[in-house]
Short mmCIF file of C-alpha atoms in Angstrom, two decimals:
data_model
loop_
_atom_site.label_atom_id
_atom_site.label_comp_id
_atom_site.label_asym_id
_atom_site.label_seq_id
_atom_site.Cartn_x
_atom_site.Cartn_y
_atom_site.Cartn_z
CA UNK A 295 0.00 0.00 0.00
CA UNK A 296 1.53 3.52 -0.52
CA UNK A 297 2.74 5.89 2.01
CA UNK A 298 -0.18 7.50 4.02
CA UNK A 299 -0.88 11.55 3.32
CA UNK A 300 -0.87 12.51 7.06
CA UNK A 301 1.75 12.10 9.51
CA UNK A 302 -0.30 12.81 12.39
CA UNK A 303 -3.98 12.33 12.98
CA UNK A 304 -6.60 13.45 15.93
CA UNK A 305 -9.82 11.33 16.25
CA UNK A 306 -12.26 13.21 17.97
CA UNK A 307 -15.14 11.13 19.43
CA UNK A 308 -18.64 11.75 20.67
CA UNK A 309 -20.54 11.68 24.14
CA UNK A 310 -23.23 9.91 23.36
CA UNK A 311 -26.40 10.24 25.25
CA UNK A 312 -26.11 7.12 27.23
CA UNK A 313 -22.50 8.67 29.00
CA UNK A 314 -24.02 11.71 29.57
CA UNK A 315 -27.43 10.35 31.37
CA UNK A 316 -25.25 7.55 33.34
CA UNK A 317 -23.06 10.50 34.74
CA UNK A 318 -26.78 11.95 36.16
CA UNK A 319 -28.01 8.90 37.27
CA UNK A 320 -25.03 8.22 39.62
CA UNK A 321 -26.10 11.72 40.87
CA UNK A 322 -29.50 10.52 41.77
CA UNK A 323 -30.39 13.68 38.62
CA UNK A 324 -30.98 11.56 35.68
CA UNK A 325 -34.66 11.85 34.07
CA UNK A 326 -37.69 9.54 34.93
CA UNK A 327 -38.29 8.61 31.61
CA UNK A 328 -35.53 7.77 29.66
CA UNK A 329 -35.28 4.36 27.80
CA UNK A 330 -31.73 3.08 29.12
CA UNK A 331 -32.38 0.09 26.92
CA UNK A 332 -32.28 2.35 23.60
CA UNK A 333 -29.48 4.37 24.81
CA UNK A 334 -27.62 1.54 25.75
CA UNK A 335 -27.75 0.16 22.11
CA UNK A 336 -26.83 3.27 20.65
CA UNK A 337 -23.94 3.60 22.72
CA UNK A 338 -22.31 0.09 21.74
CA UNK A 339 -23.27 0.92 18.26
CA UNK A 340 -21.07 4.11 18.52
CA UNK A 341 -18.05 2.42 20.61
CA UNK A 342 -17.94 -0.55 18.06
CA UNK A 343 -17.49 2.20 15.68
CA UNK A 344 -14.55 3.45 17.34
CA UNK A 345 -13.19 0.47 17.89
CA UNK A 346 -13.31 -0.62 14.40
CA UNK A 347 -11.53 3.28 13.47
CA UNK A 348 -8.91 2.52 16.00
CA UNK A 349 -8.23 -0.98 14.15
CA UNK A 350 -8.12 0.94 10.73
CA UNK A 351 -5.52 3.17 11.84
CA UNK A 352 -3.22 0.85 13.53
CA UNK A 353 -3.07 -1.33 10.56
CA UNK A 354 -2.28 1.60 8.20
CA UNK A 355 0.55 2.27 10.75
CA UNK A 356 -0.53 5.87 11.05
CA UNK A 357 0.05 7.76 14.18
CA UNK A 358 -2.82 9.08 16.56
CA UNK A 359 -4.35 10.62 19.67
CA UNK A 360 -8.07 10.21 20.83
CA UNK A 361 -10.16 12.84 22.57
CA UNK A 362 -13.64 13.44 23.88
CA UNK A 363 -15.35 15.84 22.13
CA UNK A 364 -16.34 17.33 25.48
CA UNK A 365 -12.79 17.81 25.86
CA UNK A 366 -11.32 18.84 23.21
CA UNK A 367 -8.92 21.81 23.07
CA UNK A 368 -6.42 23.45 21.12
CA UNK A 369 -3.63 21.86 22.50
CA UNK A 370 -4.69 18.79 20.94
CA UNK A 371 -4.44 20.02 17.60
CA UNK A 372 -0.28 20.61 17.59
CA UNK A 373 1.51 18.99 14.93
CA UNK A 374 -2.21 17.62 13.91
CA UNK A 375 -2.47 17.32 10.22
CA UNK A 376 -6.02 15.52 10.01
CA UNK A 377 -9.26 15.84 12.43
CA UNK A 378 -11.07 13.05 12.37
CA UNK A 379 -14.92 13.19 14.03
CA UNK A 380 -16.46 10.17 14.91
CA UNK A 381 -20.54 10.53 15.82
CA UNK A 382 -22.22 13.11 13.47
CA UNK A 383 -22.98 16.17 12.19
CA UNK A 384 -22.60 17.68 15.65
CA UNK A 385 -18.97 16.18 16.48
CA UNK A 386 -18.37 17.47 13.49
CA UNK A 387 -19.64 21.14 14.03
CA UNK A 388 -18.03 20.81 17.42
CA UNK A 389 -14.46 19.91 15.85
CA UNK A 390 -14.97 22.11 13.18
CA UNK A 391 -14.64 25.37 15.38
CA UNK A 392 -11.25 24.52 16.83
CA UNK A 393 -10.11 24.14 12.78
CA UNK A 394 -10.81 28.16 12.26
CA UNK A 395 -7.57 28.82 10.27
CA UNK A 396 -8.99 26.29 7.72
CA UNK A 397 -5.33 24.71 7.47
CA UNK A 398 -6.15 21.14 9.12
CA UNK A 399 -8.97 19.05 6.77
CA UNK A 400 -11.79 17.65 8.99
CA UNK A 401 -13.32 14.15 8.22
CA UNK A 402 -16.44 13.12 9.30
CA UNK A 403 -17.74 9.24 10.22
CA UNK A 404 -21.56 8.63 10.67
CA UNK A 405 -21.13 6.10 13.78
CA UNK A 406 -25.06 5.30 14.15
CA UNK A 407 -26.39 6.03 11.06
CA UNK A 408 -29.70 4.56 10.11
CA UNK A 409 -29.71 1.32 8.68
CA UNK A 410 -32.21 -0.19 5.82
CA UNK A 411 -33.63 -2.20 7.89
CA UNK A 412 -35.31 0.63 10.18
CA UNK A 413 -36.00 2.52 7.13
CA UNK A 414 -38.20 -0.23 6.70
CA UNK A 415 -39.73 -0.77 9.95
CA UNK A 416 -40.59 2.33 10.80
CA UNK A 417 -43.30 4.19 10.19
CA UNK A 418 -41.33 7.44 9.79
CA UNK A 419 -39.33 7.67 6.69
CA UNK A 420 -36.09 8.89 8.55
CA UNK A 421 -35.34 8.75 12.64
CA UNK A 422 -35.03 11.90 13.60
CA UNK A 423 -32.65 10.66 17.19
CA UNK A 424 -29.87 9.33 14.88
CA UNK A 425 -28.25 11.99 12.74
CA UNK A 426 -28.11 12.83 9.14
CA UNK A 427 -24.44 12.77 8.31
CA UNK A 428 -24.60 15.62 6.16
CA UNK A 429 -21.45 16.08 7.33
CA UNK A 430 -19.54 12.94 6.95
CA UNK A 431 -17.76 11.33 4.38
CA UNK A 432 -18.49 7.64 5.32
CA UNK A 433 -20.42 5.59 8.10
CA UNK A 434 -20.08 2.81 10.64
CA UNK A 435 -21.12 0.60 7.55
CA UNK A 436 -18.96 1.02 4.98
CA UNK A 437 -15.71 2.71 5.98
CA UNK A 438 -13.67 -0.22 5.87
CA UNK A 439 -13.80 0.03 2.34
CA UNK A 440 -13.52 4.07 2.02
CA UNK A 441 -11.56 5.46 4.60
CA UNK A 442 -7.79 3.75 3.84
CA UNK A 443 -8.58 5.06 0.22
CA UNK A 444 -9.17 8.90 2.15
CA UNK A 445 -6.16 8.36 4.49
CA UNK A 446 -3.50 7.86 0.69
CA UNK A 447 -4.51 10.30 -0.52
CA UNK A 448 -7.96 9.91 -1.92
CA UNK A 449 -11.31 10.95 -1.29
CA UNK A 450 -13.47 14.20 -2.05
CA UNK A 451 -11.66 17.08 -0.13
CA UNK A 452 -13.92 20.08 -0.51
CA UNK A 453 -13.50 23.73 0.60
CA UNK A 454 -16.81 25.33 2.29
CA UNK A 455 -17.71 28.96 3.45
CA UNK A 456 -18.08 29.79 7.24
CA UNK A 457 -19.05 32.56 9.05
CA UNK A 458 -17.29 35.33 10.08
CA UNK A 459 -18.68 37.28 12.77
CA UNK A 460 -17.36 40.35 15.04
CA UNK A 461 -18.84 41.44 17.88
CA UNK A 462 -18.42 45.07 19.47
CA UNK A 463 -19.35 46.07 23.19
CA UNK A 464 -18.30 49.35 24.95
CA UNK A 465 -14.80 48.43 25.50
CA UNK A 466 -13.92 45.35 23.16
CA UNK A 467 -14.38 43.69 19.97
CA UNK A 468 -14.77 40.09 20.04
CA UNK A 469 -14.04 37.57 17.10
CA UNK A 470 -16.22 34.81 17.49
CA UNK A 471 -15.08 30.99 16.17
CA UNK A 472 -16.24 30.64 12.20
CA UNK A 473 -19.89 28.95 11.90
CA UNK A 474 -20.10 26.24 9.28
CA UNK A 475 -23.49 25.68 9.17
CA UNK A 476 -25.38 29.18 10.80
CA UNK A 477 -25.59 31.51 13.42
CA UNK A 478 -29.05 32.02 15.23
CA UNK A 479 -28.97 35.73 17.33
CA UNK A 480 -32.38 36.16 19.37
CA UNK A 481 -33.11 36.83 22.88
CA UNK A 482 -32.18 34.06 25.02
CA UNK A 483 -36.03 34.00 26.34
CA UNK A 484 -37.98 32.28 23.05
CA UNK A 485 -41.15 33.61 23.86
CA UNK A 486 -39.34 37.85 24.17
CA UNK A 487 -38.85 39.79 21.45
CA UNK A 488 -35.87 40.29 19.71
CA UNK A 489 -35.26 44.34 18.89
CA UNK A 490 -32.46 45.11 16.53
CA UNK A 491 -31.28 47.66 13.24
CA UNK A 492 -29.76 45.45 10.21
CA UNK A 493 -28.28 47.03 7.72
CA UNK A 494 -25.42 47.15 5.38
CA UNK A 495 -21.52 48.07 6.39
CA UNK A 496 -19.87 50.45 3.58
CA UNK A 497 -16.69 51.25 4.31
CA UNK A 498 -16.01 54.74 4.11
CA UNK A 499 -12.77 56.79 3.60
CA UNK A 500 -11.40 58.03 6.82
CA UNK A 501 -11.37 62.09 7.23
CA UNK A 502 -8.42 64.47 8.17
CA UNK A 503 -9.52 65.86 11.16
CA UNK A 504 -8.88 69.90 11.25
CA UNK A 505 -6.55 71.07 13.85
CA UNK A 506 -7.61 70.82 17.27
CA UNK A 507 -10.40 68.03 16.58
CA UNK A 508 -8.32 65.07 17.50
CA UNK A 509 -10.00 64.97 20.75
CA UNK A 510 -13.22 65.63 19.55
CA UNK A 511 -15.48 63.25 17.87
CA UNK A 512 -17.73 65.52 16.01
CA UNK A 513 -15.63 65.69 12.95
CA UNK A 514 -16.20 62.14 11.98
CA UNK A 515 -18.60 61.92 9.16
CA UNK A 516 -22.66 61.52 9.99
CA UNK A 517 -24.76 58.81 8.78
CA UNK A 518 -28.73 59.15 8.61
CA UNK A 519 -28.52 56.77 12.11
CA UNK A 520 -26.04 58.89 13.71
CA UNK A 521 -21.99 58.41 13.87
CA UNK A 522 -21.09 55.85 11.42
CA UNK A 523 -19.17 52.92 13.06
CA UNK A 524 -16.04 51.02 13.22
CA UNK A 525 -14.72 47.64 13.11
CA UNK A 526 -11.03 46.69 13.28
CA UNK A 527 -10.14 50.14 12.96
CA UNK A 528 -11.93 50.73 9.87
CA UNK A 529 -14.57 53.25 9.11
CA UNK A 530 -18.48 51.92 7.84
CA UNK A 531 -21.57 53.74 7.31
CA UNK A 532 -24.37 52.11 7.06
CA UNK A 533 -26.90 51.19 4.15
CA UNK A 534 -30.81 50.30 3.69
CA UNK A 535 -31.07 50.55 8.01
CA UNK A 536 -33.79 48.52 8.86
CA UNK A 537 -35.57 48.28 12.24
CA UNK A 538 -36.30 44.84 13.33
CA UNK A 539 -39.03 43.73 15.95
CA UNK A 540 -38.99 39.31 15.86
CA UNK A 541 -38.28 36.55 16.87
CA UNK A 542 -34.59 36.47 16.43
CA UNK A 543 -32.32 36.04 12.77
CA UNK A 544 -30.93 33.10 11.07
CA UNK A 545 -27.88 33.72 9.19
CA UNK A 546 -26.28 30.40 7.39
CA UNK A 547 -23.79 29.73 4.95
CA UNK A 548 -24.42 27.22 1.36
CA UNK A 549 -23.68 24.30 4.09
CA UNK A 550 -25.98 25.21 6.94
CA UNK A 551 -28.84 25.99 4.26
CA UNK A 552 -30.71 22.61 4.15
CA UNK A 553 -30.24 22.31 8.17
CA UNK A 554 -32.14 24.94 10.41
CA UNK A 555 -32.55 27.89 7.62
CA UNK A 556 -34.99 25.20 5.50
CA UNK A 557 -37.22 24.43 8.18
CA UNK A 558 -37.60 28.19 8.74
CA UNK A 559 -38.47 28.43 4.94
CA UNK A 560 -35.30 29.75 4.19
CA UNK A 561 -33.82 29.09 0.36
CA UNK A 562 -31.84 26.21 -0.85
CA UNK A 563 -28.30 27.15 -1.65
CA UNK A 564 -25.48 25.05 -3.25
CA UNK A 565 -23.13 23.79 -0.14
CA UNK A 566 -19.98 25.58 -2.28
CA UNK A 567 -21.32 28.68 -2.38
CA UNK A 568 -19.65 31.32 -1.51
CA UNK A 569 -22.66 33.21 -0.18
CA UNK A 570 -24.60 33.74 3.01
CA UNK A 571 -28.33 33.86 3.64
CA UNK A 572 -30.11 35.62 6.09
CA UNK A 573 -33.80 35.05 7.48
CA UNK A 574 -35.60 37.18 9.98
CA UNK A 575 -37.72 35.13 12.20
CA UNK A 576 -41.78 35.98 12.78
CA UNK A 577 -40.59 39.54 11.63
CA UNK A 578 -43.53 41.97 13.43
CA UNK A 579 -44.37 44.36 10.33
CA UNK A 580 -48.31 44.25 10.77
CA UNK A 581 -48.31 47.95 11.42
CA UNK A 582 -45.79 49.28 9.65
CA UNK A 583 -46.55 51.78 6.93
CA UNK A 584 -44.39 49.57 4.48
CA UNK A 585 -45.19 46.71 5.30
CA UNK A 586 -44.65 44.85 1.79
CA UNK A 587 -41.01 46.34 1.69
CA UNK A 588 -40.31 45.06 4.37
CA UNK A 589 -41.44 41.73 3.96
CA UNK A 590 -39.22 41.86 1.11
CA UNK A 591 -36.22 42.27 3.43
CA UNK A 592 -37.12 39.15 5.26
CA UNK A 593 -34.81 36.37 3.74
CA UNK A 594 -32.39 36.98 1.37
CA UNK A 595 -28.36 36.29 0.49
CA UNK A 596 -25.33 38.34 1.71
CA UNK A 597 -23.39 37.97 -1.25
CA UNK A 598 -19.35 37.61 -0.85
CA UNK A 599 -18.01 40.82 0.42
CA UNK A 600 -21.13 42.35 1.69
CA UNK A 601 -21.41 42.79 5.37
CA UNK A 602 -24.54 42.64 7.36
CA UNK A 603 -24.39 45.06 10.51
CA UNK A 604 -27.07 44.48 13.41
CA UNK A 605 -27.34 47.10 16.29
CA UNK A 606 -28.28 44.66 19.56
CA UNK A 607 -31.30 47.38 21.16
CA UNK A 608 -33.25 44.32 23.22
CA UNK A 609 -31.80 44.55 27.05
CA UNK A 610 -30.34 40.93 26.68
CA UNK A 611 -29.24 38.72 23.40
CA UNK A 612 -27.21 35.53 22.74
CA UNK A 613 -25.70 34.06 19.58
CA UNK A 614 -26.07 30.42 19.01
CA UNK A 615 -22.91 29.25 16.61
CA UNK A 616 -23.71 25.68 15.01
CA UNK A 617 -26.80 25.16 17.52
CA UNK A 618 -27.18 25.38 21.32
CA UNK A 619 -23.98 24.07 22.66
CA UNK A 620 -21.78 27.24 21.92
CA UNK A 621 -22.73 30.72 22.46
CA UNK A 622 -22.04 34.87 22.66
CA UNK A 623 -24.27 36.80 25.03
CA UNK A 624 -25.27 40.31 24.06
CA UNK A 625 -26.29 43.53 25.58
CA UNK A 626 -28.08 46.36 24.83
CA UNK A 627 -26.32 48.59 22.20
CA UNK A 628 -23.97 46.10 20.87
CA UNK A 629 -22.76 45.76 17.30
CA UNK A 630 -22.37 42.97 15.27
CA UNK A 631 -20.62 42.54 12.11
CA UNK A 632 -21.39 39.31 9.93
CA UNK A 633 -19.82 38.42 6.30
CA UNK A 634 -18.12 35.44 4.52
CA UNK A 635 -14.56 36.16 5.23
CA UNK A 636 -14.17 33.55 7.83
CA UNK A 637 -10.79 31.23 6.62
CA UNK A 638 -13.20 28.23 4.62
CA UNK A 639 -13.13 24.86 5.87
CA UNK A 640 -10.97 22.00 4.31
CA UNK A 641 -14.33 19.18 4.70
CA UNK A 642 -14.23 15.35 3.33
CA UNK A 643 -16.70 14.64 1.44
CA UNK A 644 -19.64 11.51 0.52
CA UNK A 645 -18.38 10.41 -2.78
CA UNK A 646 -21.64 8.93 -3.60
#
């Protein structure tokens, strides 16, 4: 067989459900209902998984280092030249955000993937407790056969748009890890409303202040919304200001399209585009003069090199990167600044 394209490899693997519940229930905190039966199964599923990766790799003579996904860190990743996630989509979202220089690939393994047979059995045409693999490039069942291929140098690698977003409070500005999939911002109470101004950043050339205005902010240029803003150091005004009463916005890239933003009725995008989509959520415009314009404001793409700006003006806020697991809280008067410029992610791909 030939040489192997990595040196070094990091296999990141799942908690599954069943680790997570037996840690409660030797607290006495686990819930009444569970099925421990179910859980148990999935979990052996999972582990055999592992077990057959760890096999793989020893008999391609390739070196490696296991963590928990619940543990990993960056420390892990030195000398690291492939991330390997073993679970689903959400290992793989979870791995994905230590990778934010885009210069180590990330391949995915479905461990519990739904087989044929429950396809069959069930009434409903997918189970929605195992995941999709959307993500992953092979399964539990058939990566024997795919992954050596991947790990000389085969395989699909494919390069996919994340999300680069900036937030700005009083006194900092704070880079938050790339989203591959989307970023939900809403007030951390579902049933509140979520108050912000979304608009569009234009960067603007920088003045010469007059002689004696160096301490005084009044020379910088005026927007129709007041003081135009800045974000690392450079000067934006901002276009077609909208004020935003809802639920909260979805913002996802060509990947994160057919996840989250498509049940909310958002459009389907290729996964390699280069775009962005936004979608304001149960947007209040019932008594608004223009209410139709609006409307038309609702969902639509952030092309590359447009940047959306949002003006926090709810008391409290939170941004959800790649679901519930990871988040930014907000305050009242903070900026955000979201566009496609995040370093893209080196993925594996399904070649089927």
């Amino acid at each position: 067989m030939s040489t192997p394209a990595f040196r070094r490899l990091l296999v990141v693997i799942k908690q599954t459900a069943w680790e997570e519940y037996s840690q409660l229930r030797a607290r006495g905190q686990a819930p009444k209902a569970l099925r421990w039966k179910r859980l148990e199964s999935r979990f052996h599923t999972h582990q055999q998984c592992v077990n057959d990766l760890v096999d793989i790799l020893k008999r391609n003579n390739l070196q490696f280092s296991c963590v928990n996904r619940v543990e990993l860190d960056r420390q892990h990743l030195a000398d690291v030249d492939l991330v390997i996630a073993v679970g689903g989509d959400g290992t793989c979202l979870s791995a994905a955000h230590f990778l934010d220089h885009g210069t180590i690939p990330l391949l995915g393994i479905n461990s519990d993937p739904m087989s044929e047979e429950h396809k069959i059995v069930k009434k409903k045409k997918t189970d929605e407790r195992t995941s999709h693999g959307a993500l992953c490039a092979c399964t539990a069942a058939n990566m024997k056969g795919k992954l050596p291929r991947i790990l000389h140098g085969g395989g699909i690698l494919s390069t996919r748009s994340r999300i680069q977003c900036i937030v700005k409070s009083t006194f900092s500005e704070t880079r938050l890890v790339p989203a591959l999939n989307d970023l939900l911002i809403a007030n951390p109470s579902p049933a509140a409303v979520s108050r912000f101004r979304m608009g569009l950043l234009k960067e603007v050339k920088e003045p010469t202040p007059s002689l004696g205005s160096m301490t005084d902010p009044s020379y910088l240029p005026k927007s129709q919304y007041g003081t135009v803003t800045r974000f690392g150091g450079k000067l934006y005004d901002v276009d077609n200001s909208l004020n935003v009463w809802s639920s909260g916005l979805w913002v996802s890239t060509g990947t994160g399209s057919s996840a989250a933003m498509a049940a909310a009725g958002g459009m389907p995008m290729d996964v390699t585009s280069d775009n962005l989509q936004y979608l304001i959520r149960e947007h209040m415009v019932e008594n608004a003069v223009n209410k139709e314009e609006m409307k038309d404001q609702n969902n639509a793409l952030l092309k590359k090199g447009e940047k959306l700006h949002l003006r926090w003006n709810s008391q409290k806020g939170r941004i959800f990167i790649d679901g519930s697991h990871l988040y930014h809280n907000l305050e009242l008067g903070d900026e955000i600044l979201i566009d496609a410029d995040a370093p893209p992610l080196a993925l594996f791909t399904r070649d089927d």
